[in-house]
Amino acid sequence: MSRQLEEQVRTWLRAEQSGQDDVAERALARALGELGRRAPRAGFTDRVMVRAGRLSAAPRAWRSWWVRAAVSACLLSAGLAAATLPVWVLAANPITHAVGSPLVSAAWHWGSRWLSASLTSFAVITDVTSALQASLATSTAIGLLSATVLLASASLFGLRRLLSAPEESMPW
């Protein structure tokens, strides 16, 4: 502590003991102004929360050089691809006119066969769902499903109570 600050603190204490409130307030203001403002270092609240057990430390994913190099390479290649896109569009038009006709017809044929196969599989799914609908429309199946839903809800409620923090279950 500096001598000037020490003297201001003594002046404040003497004025406080003697009952001179105005002098004591001014001396305290000068002493506190002499202290200056201090701020905690970066990450102070994170360190406090980790020590208190309320926050877990984040993994240091960006520490390794290879992760940073891979992300940089991806960003660089994406930027180069975006920069050369107009050139690719200009070059693609003559190429598609030169070889596009057989290629387009082959792609169209393949796409129509794929669409036909997918629609056939939807017919199978429709048959299975209609069979399930007929079997689940009975009163026994509806009762079993209702009991299962009630049991699942009770289990979920019980697990939620078991896994809650002790502070959350206190009524006050």
JSON list of C-alpha atoms in Angstrom, two decimals:
[
{"chain": "A", "resi": 1, "resn": "MET", "atom": "CA", "xyz": [0.00, 0.00, 0.00]},
{"chain": "A", "resi": 2, "resn": "SER", "atom": "CA", "xyz": [1.39, 3.45, -0.88]},
{"chain": "A", "resi": 3, "resn": "ARG", "atom": "CA", "xyz": [2.05, 6.07, 1.79]},
{"chain": "A", "resi": 4, "resn": "GLN", "atom": "CA", "xyz": [-0.55, 8.43, 0.31]},
{"chain": "A", "resi": 5, "resn": "LEU", "atom": "CA", "xyz": [-3.23, 5.74, 0.40]},
{"chain": "A", "resi": 6, "resn": "GLU", "atom": "CA", "xyz": [-2.24, 4.80, 3.93]},
{"chain": "A", "resi": 7, "resn": "GLU", "atom": "CA", "xyz": [-2.55, 8.42, 5.04]},
{"chain": "A", "resi": 8, "resn": "GLN", "atom": "CA", "xyz": [-5.98, 8.78, 3.42]},
{"chain": "A", "resi": 9, "resn": "VAL", "atom": "CA", "xyz": [-7.21, 5.63, 5.16]},
{"chain": "A", "resi": 10, "resn": "ARG", "atom": "CA", "xyz": [-5.94, 6.96, 8.53]},
{"chain": "A", "resi": 11, "resn": "THR", "atom": "CA", "xyz": [-7.67, 10.31, 7.89]},
{"chain": "A", "resi": 12, "resn": "TRP", "atom": "CA", "xyz": [-10.89, 8.50, 7.10]},
{"chain": "A", "resi": 13, "resn": "LEU", "atom": "CA", "xyz": [-10.69, 6.36, 10.24]},
{"chain": "A", "resi": 14, "resn": "ARG", "atom": "CA", "xyz": [-9.94, 9.38, 12.47]},
{"chain": "A", "resi": 15, "resn": "ALA", "atom": "CA", "xyz": [-12.83, 11.34, 10.96]},
{"chain": "A", "resi": 16, "resn": "GLU", "atom": "CA", "xyz": [-15.12, 8.34, 11.35]},
{"chain": "A", "resi": 17, "resn": "GLN", "atom": "CA", "xyz": [-14.19, 7.94, 15.04]},
{"chain": "A", "resi": 18, "resn": "SER", "atom": "CA", "xyz": [-14.63, 11.61, 15.78]},
{"chain": "A", "resi": 19, "resn": "GLY", "atom": "CA", "xyz": [-18.07, 11.71, 14.15]},
{"chain": "A", "resi": 20, "resn": "GLN", "atom": "CA", "xyz": [-17.20, 14.05, 11.23]},
{"chain": "A", "resi": 21, "resn": "ASP", "atom": "CA", "xyz": [-19.29, 12.41, 8.56]},
{"chain": "A", "resi": 22, "resn": "ASP", "atom": "CA", "xyz": [-18.59, 14.84, 5.70]},
{"chain": "A", "resi": 23, "resn": "VAL", "atom": "CA", "xyz": [-14.82, 14.70, 6.20]},
{"chain": "A", "resi": 24, "resn": "ALA", "atom": "CA", "xyz": [-14.96, 10.91, 6.52]},
{"chain": "A", "resi": 25, "resn": "GLU", "atom": "CA", "xyz": [-16.95, 10.59, 3.26]},
{"chain": "A", "resi": 26, "resn": "ARG", "atom": "CA", "xyz": [-14.47, 12.75, 1.34]},
{"chain": "A", "resi": 27, "resn": "ALA", "atom": "CA", "xyz": [-11.47, 10.87, 2.79]},
{"chain": "A", "resi": 28, "resn": "LEU", "atom": "CA", "xyz": [-13.04, 7.53, 1.95]},
{"chain": "A", "resi": 29, "resn": "ALA", "atom": "CA", "xyz": [-13.80, 8.67, -1.61]},
{"chain": "A", "resi": 30, "resn": "ARG", "atom": "CA", "xyz": [-10.15, 9.80, -2.06]},
{"chain": "A", "resi": 31, "resn": "ALA", "atom": "CA", "xyz": [-8.87, 6.50, -0.63]},
{"chain": "A", "resi": 32, "resn": "LEU", "atom": "CA", "xyz": [-11.10, 4.41, -2.86]},
{"chain": "A", "resi": 33, "resn": "GLY", "atom": "CA", "xyz": [-10.18, 6.55, -5.87]},
{"chain": "A", "resi": 34, "resn": "GLU", "atom": "CA", "xyz": [-6.53, 5.83, -5.12]},
{"chain": "A", "resi": 35, "resn": "LEU", "atom": "CA", "xyz": [-7.15, 2.07, -5.20]},
{"chain": "A", "resi": 36, "resn": "GLY", "atom": "CA", "xyz": [-8.20, 2.04, -8.83]},
{"chain": "A", "resi": 37, "resn": "ARG", "atom": "CA", "xyz": [-10.45, -0.43, -10.53]},
{"chain": "A", "resi": 38, "resn": "ARG", "atom": "CA", "xyz": [-9.38, -4.04, -10.81]},
{"chain": "A", "resi": 39, "resn": "ALA", "atom": "CA", "xyz": [-11.03, -6.58, -13.06]},
{"chain": "A", "resi": 40, "resn": "PRO", "atom": "CA", "xyz": [-10.73, -10.36, -12.77]},
{"chain": "A", "resi": 41, "resn": "ARG", "atom": "CA", "xyz": [-8.76, -12.23, -15.40]},
{"chain": "A", "resi": 42, "resn": "ALA", "atom": "CA", "xyz": [-10.50, -13.73, -18.41]},
{"chain": "A", "resi": 43, "resn": "GLY", "atom": "CA", "xyz": [-12.43, -16.92, -17.69]},
{"chain": "A", "resi": 44, "resn": "PHE", "atom": "CA", "xyz": [-12.95, -16.13, -13.99]},
{"chain": "A", "resi": 45, "resn": "THR", "atom": "CA", "xyz": [-16.62, -17.12, -13.93]},
{"chain": "A", "resi": 46, "resn": "ASP", "atom": "CA", "xyz": [-15.90, -20.32, -15.85]},
{"chain": "A", "resi": 47, "resn": "ARG", "atom": "CA", "xyz": [-13.24, -21.33, -13.34]},
{"chain": "A", "resi": 48, "resn": "VAL", "atom": "CA", "xyz": [-15.60, -20.59, -10.43]},
{"chain": "A", "resi": 49, "resn": "MET", "atom": "CA", "xyz": [-18.42, -22.61, -12.01]},
{"chain": "A", "resi": 50, "resn": "VAL", "atom": "CA", "xyz": [-16.11, -25.58, -12.72]},
{"chain": "A", "resi": 51, "resn": "ARG", "atom": "CA", "xyz": [-14.84, -25.56, -9.13]},
{"chain": "A", "resi": 52, "resn": "ALA", "atom": "CA", "xyz": [-18.41, -25.33, -7.80]},
{"chain": "A", "resi": 53, "resn": "GLY", "atom": "CA", "xyz": [-19.36, -28.34, -9.89]},
{"chain": "A", "resi": 54, "resn": "ARG", "atom": "CA", "xyz": [-22.04, -26.50, -11.87]},
{"chain": "A", "resi": 55, "resn": "LEU", "atom": "CA", "xyz": [-20.20, -26.55, -15.18]},
{"chain": "A", "resi": 56, "resn": "SER", "atom": "CA", "xyz": [-17.99, -29.11, -16.83]},
{"chain": "A", "resi": 57, "resn": "ALA", "atom": "CA", "xyz": [-14.84, -28.12, -18.62]},
{"chain": "A", "resi": 58, "resn": "ALA", "atom": "CA", "xyz": [-15.16, -27.95, -22.40]},
{"chain": "A", "resi": 59, "resn": "PRO", "atom": "CA", "xyz": [-12.89, -30.19, -24.43]},
{"chain": "A", "resi": 60, "resn": "ARG", "atom": "CA", "xyz": [-10.05, -28.44, -26.16]},
{"chain": "A", "resi": 61, "resn": "ALA", "atom": "CA", "xyz": [-11.00, -29.48, -29.69]},
{"chain": "A", "resi": 62, "resn": "TRP", "atom": "CA", "xyz": [-9.23, -26.60, -31.41]},
{"chain": "A", "resi": 63, "resn": "ARG", "atom": "CA", "xyz": [-5.87, -27.17, -29.71]},
{"chain": "A", "resi": 64, "resn": "SER", "atom": "CA", "xyz": [-4.54, -29.76, -32.12]},
{"chain": "A", "resi": 65, "resn": "TRP", "atom": "CA", "xyz": [-2.93, -28.39, -35.25]},
{"chain": "A", "resi": 66, "resn": "TRP", "atom": "CA", "xyz": [-4.41, -31.04, -37.55]},
{"chain": "A", "resi": 67, "resn": "VAL", "atom": "CA", "xyz": [-8.01, -30.04, -36.72]},
{"chain": "A", "resi": 68, "resn": "ARG", "atom": "CA", "xyz": [-7.24, -26.42, -37.49]},
{"chain": "A", "resi": 69, "resn": "ALA", "atom": "CA", "xyz": [-5.42, -27.44, -40.68]},
{"chain": "A", "resi": 70, "resn": "ALA", "atom": "CA", "xyz": [-8.36, -29.60, -41.83]},
{"chain": "A", "resi": 71, "resn": "VAL", "atom": "CA", "xyz": [-10.89, -26.82, -41.20]},
{"chain": "A", "resi": 72, "resn": "SER", "atom": "CA", "xyz": [-8.64, -24.32, -43.00]},
{"chain": "A", "resi": 73, "resn": "ALA", "atom": "CA", "xyz": [-8.28, -26.67, -45.98]},
{"chain": "A", "resi": 74, "resn": "CYS", "atom": "CA", "xyz": [-12.06, -27.17, -46.16]},
{"chain": "A", "resi": 75, "resn": "LEU", "atom": "CA", "xyz": [-12.69, -23.43, -46.06]},
{"chain": "A", "resi": 76, "resn": "LEU", "atom": "CA", "xyz": [-10.04, -22.82, -48.71]},
{"chain": "A", "resi": 77, "resn": "SER", "atom": "CA", "xyz": [-11.42, -25.49, -51.04]},
{"chain": "A", "resi": 78, "resn": "ALA", "atom": "CA", "xyz": [-14.99, -24.19, -50.59]},
{"chain": "A", "resi": 79, "resn": "GLY", "atom": "CA", "xyz": [-13.82, -20.68, -51.42]},
{"chain": "A", "resi": 80, "resn": "LEU", "atom": "CA", "xyz": [-11.97, -21.85, -54.51]},
{"chain": "A", "resi": 81, "resn": "ALA", "atom": "CA", "xyz": [-14.98, -23.88, -55.65]},
{"chain": "A", "resi": 82, "resn": "ALA", "atom": "CA", "xyz": [-17.25, -20.86, -55.23]},
{"chain": "A", "resi": 83, "resn": "ALA", "atom": "CA", "xyz": [-14.78, -18.66, -57.12]},
{"chain": "A", "resi": 84, "resn": "THR", "atom": "CA", "xyz": [-14.57, -21.05, -60.10]},
{"chain": "A", "resi": 85, "resn": "LEU", "atom": "CA", "xyz": [-18.33, -21.70, -60.30]},
{"chain": "A", "resi": 86, "resn": "PRO", "atom": "CA", "xyz": [-19.00, -19.19, -63.11]},
{"chain": "A", "resi": 87, "resn": "VAL", "atom": "CA", "xyz": [-16.28, -20.83, -65.23]},
{"chain": "A", "resi": 88, "resn": "TRP", "atom": "CA", "xyz": [-17.82, -24.26, -64.68]},
{"chain": "A", "resi": 89, "resn": "VAL", "atom": "CA", "xyz": [-21.26, -23.01, -65.68]},
{"chain": "A", "resi": 90, "resn": "LEU", "atom": "CA", "xyz": [-19.87, -21.54, -68.91]},
{"chain": "A", "resi": 91, "resn": "ALA", "atom": "CA", "xyz": [-18.00, -24.76, -69.71]},
{"chain": "A", "resi": 92, "resn": "ALA", "atom": "CA", "xyz": [-20.89, -27.08, -68.79]},
{"chain": "A", "resi": 93, "resn": "ASN", "atom": "CA", "xyz": [-23.33, -25.71, -71.37]},
{"chain": "A", "resi": 94, "resn": "PRO", "atom": "CA", "xyz": [-21.36, -26.74, -74.51]},
{"chain": "A", "resi": 95, "resn": "ILE", "atom": "CA", "xyz": [-20.45, -30.08, -72.97]},
{"chain": "A", "resi": 96, "resn": "THR", "atom": "CA", "xyz": [-24.09, -30.94, -72.24]},
{"chain": "A", "resi": 97, "resn": "HIS", "atom": "CA", "xyz": [-25.08, -30.01, -75.80]},
{"chain": "A", "resi": 98, "resn": "ALA", "atom": "CA", "xyz": [-22.32, -32.22, -77.23]},
{"chain": "A", "resi": 99, "resn": "VAL", "atom": "CA", "xyz": [-22.94, -35.37, -75.19]},
{"chain": "A", "resi": 100, "resn": "GLY", "atom": "CA", "xyz": [-26.16, -34.55, -73.40]},
{"chain": "A", "resi": 101, "resn": "SER", "atom": "CA", "xyz": [-28.70, -36.40, -75.45]},
{"chain": "A", "resi": 102, "resn": "PRO", "atom": "CA", "xyz": [-27.72, -40.04, -74.70]},
{"chain": "A", "resi": 103, "resn": "LEU", "atom": "CA", "xyz": [-26.70, -39.14, -71.19]},
{"chain": "A", "resi": 104, "resn": "VAL", "atom": "CA", "xyz": [-29.99, -37.40, -70.43]},
{"chain": "A", "resi": 105, "resn": "SER", "atom": "CA", "xyz": [-32.06, -40.27, -71.84]},
{"chain": "A", "resi": 106, "resn": "ALA", "atom": "CA", "xyz": [-30.10, -42.84, -69.82]},
{"chain": "A", "resi": 107, "resn": "ALA", "atom": "CA", "xyz": [-30.55, -40.77, -66.63]},
{"chain": "A", "resi": 108, "resn": "TRP", "atom": "CA", "xyz": [-34.26, -40.37, -67.35]},
{"chain": "A", "resi": 109, "resn": "HIS", "atom": "CA", "xyz": [-34.65, -44.12, -67.86]},
{"chain": "A", "resi": 110, "resn": "TRP", "atom": "CA", "xyz": [-32.81, -44.90, -64.62]},
{"chain": "A", "resi": 111, "resn": "GLY", "atom": "CA", "xyz": [-34.90, -42.34, -62.70]},
{"chain": "A", "resi": 112, "resn": "SER", "atom": "CA", "xyz": [-38.19, -43.75, -63.99]},
{"chain": "A", "resi": 113, "resn": "ARG", "atom": "CA", "xyz": [-37.19, -47.31, -63.03]},
{"chain": "A", "resi": 114, "resn": "TRP", "atom": "CA", "xyz": [-36.25, -46.13, -59.54]},
{"chain": "A", "resi": 115, "resn": "LEU", "atom": "CA", "xyz": [-39.59, -44.32, -59.19]},
{"chain": "A", "resi": 116, "resn": "SER", "atom": "CA", "xyz": [-41.47, -47.44, -60.28]},
{"chain": "A", "resi": 117, "resn": "ALA", "atom": "CA", "xyz": [-39.63, -49.59, -57.72]},
{"chain": "A", "resi": 118, "resn": "SER", "atom": "CA", "xyz": [-40.31, -47.08, -54.93]},
{"chain": "A", "resi": 119, "resn": "LEU", "atom": "CA", "xyz": [-44.02, -46.96, -55.75]},
{"chain": "A", "resi": 120, "resn": "THR", "atom": "CA", "xyz": [-44.14, -50.77, -55.65]},
{"chain": "A", "resi": 121, "resn": "SER", "atom": "CA", "xyz": [-42.58, -50.71, -52.16]},
{"chain": "A", "resi": 122, "resn": "PHE", "atom": "CA", "xyz": [-45.23, -48.21, -51.06]},
{"chain": "A", "resi": 123, "resn": "ALA", "atom": "CA", "xyz": [-47.90, -50.70, -52.10]},
{"chain": "A", "resi": 124, "resn": "VAL", "atom": "CA", "xyz": [-46.31, -53.29, -49.79]},
{"chain": "A", "resi": 125, "resn": "ILE", "atom": "CA", "xyz": [-46.26, -50.76, -46.94]},
{"chain": "A", "resi": 126, "resn": "THR", "atom": "CA", "xyz": [-49.93, -50.01, -47.53]},
{"chain": "A", "resi": 127, "resn": "ASP", "atom": "CA", "xyz": [-50.81, -53.72, -47.32]},
{"chain": "A", "resi": 128, "resn": "VAL", "atom": "CA", "xyz": [-48.90, -54.11, -44.03]},
{"chain": "A", "resi": 129, "resn": "THR", "atom": "CA", "xyz": [-50.54, -51.05, -42.46]},
{"chain": "A", "resi": 130, "resn": "SER", "atom": "CA", "xyz": [-54.05, -52.20, -43.42]},
{"chain": "A", "resi": 131, "resn": "ALA", "atom": "CA", "xyz": [-53.36, -55.61, -41.83]},
{"chain": "A", "resi": 132, "resn": "LEU", "atom": "CA", "xyz": [-52.11, -53.92, -38.63]},
{"chain": "A", "resi": 133, "resn": "GLN", "atom": "CA", "xyz": [-55.15, -51.66, -38.60]},
{"chain": "A", "resi": 134, "resn": "ALA", "atom": "CA", "xyz": [-57.51, -54.61, -38.79]},
{"chain": "A", "resi": 135, "resn": "SER", "atom": "CA", "xyz": [-55.74, -56.46, -35.97]},
{"chain": "A", "resi": 136, "resn": "LEU", "atom": "CA", "xyz": [-55.44, -53.42, -33.66]},
{"chain": "A", "resi": 137, "resn": "ALA", "atom": "CA", "xyz": [-59.09, -52.40, -34.00]},
{"chain": "A", "resi": 138, "resn": "THR", "atom": "CA", "xyz": [-60.22, -54.98, -31.43]},
{"chain": "A", "resi": 139, "resn": "SER", "atom": "CA", "xyz": [-61.08, -53.96, -27.87]},
{"chain": "A", "resi": 140, "resn": "THR", "atom": "CA", "xyz": [-58.39, -56.24, -26.41]},
{"chain": "A", "resi": 141, "resn": "ALA", "atom": "CA", "xyz": [-55.63, -54.58, -28.45]},
{"chain": "A", "resi": 142, "resn": "ILE", "atom": "CA", "xyz": [-56.86, -51.10, -27.54]},
{"chain": "A", "resi": 143, "resn": "GLY", "atom": "CA", "xyz": [-56.91, -52.06, -23.83]},
{"chain": "A", "resi": 144, "resn": "LEU", "atom": "CA", "xyz": [-53.36, -53.45, -24.02]},
{"chain": "A", "resi": 145, "resn": "LEU", "atom": "CA", "xyz": [-52.10, -50.36, -25.81]},
{"chain": "A", "resi": 146, "resn": "SER", "atom": "CA", "xyz": [-53.76, -48.08, -23.23]},
{"chain": "A", "resi": 147, "resn": "ALA", "atom": "CA", "xyz": [-52.22, -50.04, -20.36]},
{"chain": "A", "resi": 148, "resn": "THR", "atom": "CA", "xyz": [-48.81, -49.86, -22.02]},
{"chain": "A", "resi": 149, "resn": "VAL", "atom": "CA", "xyz": [-49.09, -46.08, -22.45]},
{"chain": "A", "resi": 150, "resn": "LEU", "atom": "CA", "xyz": [-50.10, -45.65, -18.78]},
{"chain": "A", "resi": 151, "resn": "LEU", "atom": "CA", "xyz": [-47.21, -47.84, -17.62]},
{"chain": "A", "resi": 152, "resn": "ALA", "atom": "CA", "xyz": [-44.75, -45.92, -19.79]},
{"chain": "A", "resi": 153, "resn": "SER", "atom": "CA", "xyz": [-46.04, -42.59, -18.44]},
{"chain": "A", "resi": 154, "resn": "ALA", "atom": "CA", "xyz": [-45.70, -43.77, -14.83]},
{"chain": "A", "resi": 155, "resn": "SER", "atom": "CA", "xyz": [-42.18, -45.05, -15.52]},
{"chain": "A", "resi": 156, "resn": "LEU", "atom": "CA", "xyz": [-41.19, -41.75, -17.13]},
{"chain": "A", "resi": 157, "resn": "PHE", "atom": "CA", "xyz": [-42.55, -39.80, -14.16]},
{"chain": "A", "resi": 158, "resn": "GLY", "atom": "CA", "xyz": [-40.68, -42.03, -11.71]},
{"chain": "A", "resi": 159, "resn": "LEU", "atom": "CA", "xyz": [-37.41, -41.79, -13.62]},
{"chain": "A", "resi": 160, "resn": "ARG", "atom": "CA", "xyz": [-37.72, -38.03, -13.82]},
{"chain": "A", "resi": 161, "resn": "ARG", "atom": "CA", "xyz": [-38.14, -37.82, -10.05]},
{"chain": "A", "resi": 162, "resn": "LEU", "atom": "CA", "xyz": [-35.19, -40.15, -9.48]},
{"chain": "A", "resi": 163, "resn": "LEU", "atom": "CA", "xyz": [-32.90, -38.23, -11.81]},
{"chain": "A", "resi": 164, "resn": "SER", "atom": "CA", "xyz": [-33.80, -34.72, -10.62]},
{"chain": "A", "resi": 165, "resn": "ALA", "atom": "CA", "xyz": [-31.30, -32.78, -8.52]},
{"chain": "A", "resi": 166, "resn": "PRO", "atom": "CA", "xyz": [-32.00, -32.66, -4.76]},
{"chain": "A", "resi": 167, "resn": "GLU", "atom": "CA", "xyz": [-32.48, -28.86, -4.94]},
{"chain": "A", "resi": 168, "resn": "GLU", "atom": "CA", "xyz": [-35.36, -29.28, -7.40]},
{"chain": "A", "resi": 169, "resn": "SER", "atom": "CA", "xyz": [-37.36, -31.61, -5.17]},
{"chain": "A", "resi": 170, "resn": "MET", "atom": "CA", "xyz": [-37.28, -29.30, -2.12]},
{"chain": "A", "resi": 171, "resn": "PRO", "atom": "CA", "xyz": [-40.63, -27.51, -1.70]},
{"chain": "A", "resi": 172, "resn": "TRP", "atom": "CA", "xyz": [-39.20, -24.17, -0.53]}
]
